[in-house]
GROMACS .gro file of C-alpha atoms in nm:
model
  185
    1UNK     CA    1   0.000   0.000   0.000
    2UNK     CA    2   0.141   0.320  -0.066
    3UNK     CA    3   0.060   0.679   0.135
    4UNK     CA    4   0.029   0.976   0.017
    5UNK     CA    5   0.314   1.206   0.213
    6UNK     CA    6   0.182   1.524   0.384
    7UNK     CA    7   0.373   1.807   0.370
    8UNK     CA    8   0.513   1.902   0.708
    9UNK     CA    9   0.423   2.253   0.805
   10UNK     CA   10   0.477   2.466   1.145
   11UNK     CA   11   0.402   2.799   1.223
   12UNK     CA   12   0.609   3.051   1.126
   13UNK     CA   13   0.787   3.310   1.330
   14UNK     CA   14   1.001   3.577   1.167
   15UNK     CA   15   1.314   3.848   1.342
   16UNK     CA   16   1.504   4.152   1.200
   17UNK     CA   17   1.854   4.134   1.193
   18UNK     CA   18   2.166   4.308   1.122
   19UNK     CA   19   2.375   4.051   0.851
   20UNK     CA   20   2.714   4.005   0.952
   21UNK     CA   21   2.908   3.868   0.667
   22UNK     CA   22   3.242   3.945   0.805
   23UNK     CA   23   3.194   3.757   1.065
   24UNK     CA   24   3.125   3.455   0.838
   25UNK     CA   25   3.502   3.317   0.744
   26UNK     CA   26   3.577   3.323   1.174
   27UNK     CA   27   3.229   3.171   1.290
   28UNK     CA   28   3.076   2.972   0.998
   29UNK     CA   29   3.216   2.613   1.101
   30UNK     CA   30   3.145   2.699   1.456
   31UNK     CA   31   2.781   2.796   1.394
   32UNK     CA   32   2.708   2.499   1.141
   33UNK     CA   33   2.796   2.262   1.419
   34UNK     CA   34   2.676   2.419   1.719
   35UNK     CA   35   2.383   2.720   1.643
   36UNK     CA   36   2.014   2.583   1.566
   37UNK     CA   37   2.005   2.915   1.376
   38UNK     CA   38   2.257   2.857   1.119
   39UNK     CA   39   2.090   2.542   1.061
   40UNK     CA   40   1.774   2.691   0.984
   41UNK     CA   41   1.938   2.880   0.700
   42UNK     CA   42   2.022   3.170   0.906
   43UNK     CA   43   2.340   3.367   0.831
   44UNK     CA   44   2.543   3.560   1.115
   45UNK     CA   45   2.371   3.805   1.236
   46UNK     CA   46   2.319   4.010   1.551
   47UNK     CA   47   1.947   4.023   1.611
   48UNK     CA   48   1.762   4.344   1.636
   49UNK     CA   49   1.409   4.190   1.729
   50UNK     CA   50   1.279   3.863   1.748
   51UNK     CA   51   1.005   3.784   1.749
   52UNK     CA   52   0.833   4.014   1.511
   53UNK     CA   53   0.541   4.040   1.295
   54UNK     CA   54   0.546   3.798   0.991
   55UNK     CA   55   0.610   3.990   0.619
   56UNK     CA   56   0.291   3.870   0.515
   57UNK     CA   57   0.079   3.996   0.802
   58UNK     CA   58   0.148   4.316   0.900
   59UNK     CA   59  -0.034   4.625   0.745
   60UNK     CA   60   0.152   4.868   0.446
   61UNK     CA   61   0.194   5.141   0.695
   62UNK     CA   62   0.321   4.962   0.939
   63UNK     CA   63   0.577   4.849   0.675
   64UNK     CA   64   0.609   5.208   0.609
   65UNK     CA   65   0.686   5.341   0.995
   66UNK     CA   66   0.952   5.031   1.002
   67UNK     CA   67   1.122   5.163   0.727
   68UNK     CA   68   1.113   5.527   0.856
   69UNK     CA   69   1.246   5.404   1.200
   70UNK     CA   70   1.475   5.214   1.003
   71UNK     CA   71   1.615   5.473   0.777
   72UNK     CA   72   1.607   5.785   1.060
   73UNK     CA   73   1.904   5.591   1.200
   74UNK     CA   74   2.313   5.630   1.030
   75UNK     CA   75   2.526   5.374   0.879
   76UNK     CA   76   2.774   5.260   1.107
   77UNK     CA   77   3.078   5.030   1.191
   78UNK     CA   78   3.024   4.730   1.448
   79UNK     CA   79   3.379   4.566   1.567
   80UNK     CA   80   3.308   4.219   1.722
   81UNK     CA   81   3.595   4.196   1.973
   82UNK     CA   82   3.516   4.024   2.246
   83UNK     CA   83   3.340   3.668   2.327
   84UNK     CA   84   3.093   3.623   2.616
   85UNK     CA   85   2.864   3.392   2.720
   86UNK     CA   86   2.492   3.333   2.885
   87UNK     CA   87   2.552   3.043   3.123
   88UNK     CA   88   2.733   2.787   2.996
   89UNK     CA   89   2.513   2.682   2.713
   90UNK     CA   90   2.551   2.965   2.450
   91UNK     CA   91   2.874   3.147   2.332
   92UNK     CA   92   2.845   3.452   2.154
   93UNK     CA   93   3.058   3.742   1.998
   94UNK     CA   94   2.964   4.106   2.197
   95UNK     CA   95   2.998   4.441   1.980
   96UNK     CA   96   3.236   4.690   2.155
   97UNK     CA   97   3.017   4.944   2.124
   98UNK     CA   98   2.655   4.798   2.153
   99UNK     CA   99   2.469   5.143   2.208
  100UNK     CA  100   2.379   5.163   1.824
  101UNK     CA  101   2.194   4.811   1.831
  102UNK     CA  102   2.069   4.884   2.170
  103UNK     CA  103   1.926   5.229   2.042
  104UNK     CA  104   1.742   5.069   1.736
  105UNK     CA  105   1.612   4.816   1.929
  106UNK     CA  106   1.439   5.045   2.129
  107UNK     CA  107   1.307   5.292   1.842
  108UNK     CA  108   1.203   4.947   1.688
  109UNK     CA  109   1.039   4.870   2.005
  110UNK     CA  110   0.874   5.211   2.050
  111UNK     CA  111   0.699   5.201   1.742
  112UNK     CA  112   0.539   4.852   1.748
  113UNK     CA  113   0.510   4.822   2.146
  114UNK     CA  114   0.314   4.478   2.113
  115UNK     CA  115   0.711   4.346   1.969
  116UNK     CA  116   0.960   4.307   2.262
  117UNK     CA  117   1.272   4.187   2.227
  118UNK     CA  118   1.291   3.782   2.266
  119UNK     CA  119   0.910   3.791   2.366
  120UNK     CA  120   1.024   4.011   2.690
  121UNK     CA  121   1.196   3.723   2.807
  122UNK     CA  122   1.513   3.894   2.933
  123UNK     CA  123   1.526   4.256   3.123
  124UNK     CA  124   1.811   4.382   2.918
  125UNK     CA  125   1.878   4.406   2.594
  126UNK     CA  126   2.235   4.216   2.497
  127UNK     CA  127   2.348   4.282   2.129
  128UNK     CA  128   2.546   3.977   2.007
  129UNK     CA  129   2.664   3.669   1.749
  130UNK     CA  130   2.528   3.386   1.833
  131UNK     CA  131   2.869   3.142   1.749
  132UNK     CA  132   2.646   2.795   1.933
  133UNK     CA  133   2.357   2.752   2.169
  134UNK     CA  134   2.368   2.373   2.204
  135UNK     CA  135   2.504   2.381   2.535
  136UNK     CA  136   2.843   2.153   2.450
  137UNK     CA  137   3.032   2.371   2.667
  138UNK     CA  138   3.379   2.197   2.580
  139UNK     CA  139   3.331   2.255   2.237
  140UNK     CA  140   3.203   2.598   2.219
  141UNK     CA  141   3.590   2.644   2.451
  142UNK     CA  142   3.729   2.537   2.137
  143UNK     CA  143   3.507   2.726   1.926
  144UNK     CA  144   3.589   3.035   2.160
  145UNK     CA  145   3.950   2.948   2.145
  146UNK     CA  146   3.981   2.973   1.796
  147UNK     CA  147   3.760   3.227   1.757
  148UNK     CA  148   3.912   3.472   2.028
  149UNK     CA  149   4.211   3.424   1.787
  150UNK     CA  150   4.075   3.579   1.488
  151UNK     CA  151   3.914   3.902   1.646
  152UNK     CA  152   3.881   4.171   1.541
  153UNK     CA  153   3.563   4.096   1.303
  154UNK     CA  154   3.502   4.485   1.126
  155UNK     CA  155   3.169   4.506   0.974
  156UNK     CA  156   2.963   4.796   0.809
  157UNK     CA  157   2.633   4.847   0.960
  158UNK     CA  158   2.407   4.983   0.663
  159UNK     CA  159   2.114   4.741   0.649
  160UNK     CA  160   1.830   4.582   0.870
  161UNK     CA  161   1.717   4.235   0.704
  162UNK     CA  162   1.353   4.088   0.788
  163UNK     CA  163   1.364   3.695   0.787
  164UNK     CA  164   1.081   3.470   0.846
  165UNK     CA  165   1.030   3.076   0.858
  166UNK     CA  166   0.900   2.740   1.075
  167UNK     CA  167   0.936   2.782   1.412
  168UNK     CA  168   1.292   2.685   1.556
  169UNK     CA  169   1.135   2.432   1.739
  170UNK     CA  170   0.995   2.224   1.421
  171UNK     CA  171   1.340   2.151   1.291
  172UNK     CA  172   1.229   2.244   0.941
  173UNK     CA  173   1.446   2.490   0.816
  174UNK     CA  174   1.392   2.670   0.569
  175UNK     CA  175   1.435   3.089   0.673
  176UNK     CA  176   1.420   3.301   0.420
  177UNK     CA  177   1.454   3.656   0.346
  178UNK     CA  178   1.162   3.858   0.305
  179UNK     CA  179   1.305   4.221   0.271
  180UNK     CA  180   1.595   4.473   0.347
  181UNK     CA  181   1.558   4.800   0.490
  182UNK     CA  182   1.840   5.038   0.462
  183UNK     CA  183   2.018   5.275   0.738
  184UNK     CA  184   2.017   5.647   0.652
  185UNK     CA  185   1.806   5.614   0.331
   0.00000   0.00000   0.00000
């Protein structure tokens, strides 16, 4: 007997995020082994809100007042010096200056109040890489090893991406980008 296959499908859940491609060549086999993100087809990236509203269901003007928020805010550079960690579970890469994340954040935050950062999970707000979350604690010390080798990372700040896909905890996969939204435009 043969059965038809049904497509697996989860909800969605989509973030905005700063790209980091510099950071790729230092992080990349880190993050492939040891971040759930990269996995789901999610580059390096420092996040600027997650959770947010999914591309396909938010209104045009509220589109409209991201992009203003968005744009009202300068290019600038991000230098990824310095590894940290949240317990012993996830290592990540900290900006040395975090105040121009933080301060997005927030004018992200002030215009759609129902969107907190990480659902309101966590009091402050902590700009950084994600280089694994999988709790392997003696390999993310390698990972940090060899990373802490390699710093400075140097990246240009001039974009905000909006990425959406199955919810992290279905395993599917599958992020994609929906849009870009440019600094200073």
């Amino acid at each position: 007997m043969i059965q038809a296959s049904v497509p697996q499908t989860a909800p969605h859940e989509a973030l905005l995020l700063f790209r980091m491609p510099a950071a790729d060549p230092v992080v990349a086999p880190w993050r492939q082994r040891h971040d759930a993100a990269c996995k789901d087809g999610i580059p390096a990236h420092i996040t600027l809100m997650y959770p947010f509203a999914l591309p396909d269901a938010i209104a045009t003007k509220d589109i409209q007042t991201l992009e203003a928020v968005i744009a009202g805010v300068a290019p600038f550079t991000a230098t990824l010096a310095d590894t940290g960690w949240f317990g012993d579970a996830v290592l990540f890469l900290r900006p040395s200056d975090p105040a121009p994340f933080i301060g997005l954040t927030r004018d992200v935050q002030a215009a759609f109040p129902d969107w907190r950062p990480y659902g309101g999970a966590f009091e402050r707000i902590v700009p950084h890489l994600t280089i694994g979350d999988d709790g392997q604690t003696a390999q993310l010390g390698e990972a940090e090893w060899d990373v802490t080798a390699r710093l400075p990372i140097i990246q240009k700040i001039d974009a905000v991406e909006w990425w959406s896909g199955p919810s992290a905890a279905s395993g599917l996969g599958g992020w994609t980008r929906a849009r870009t939204f440019h600094l200073g435009a």
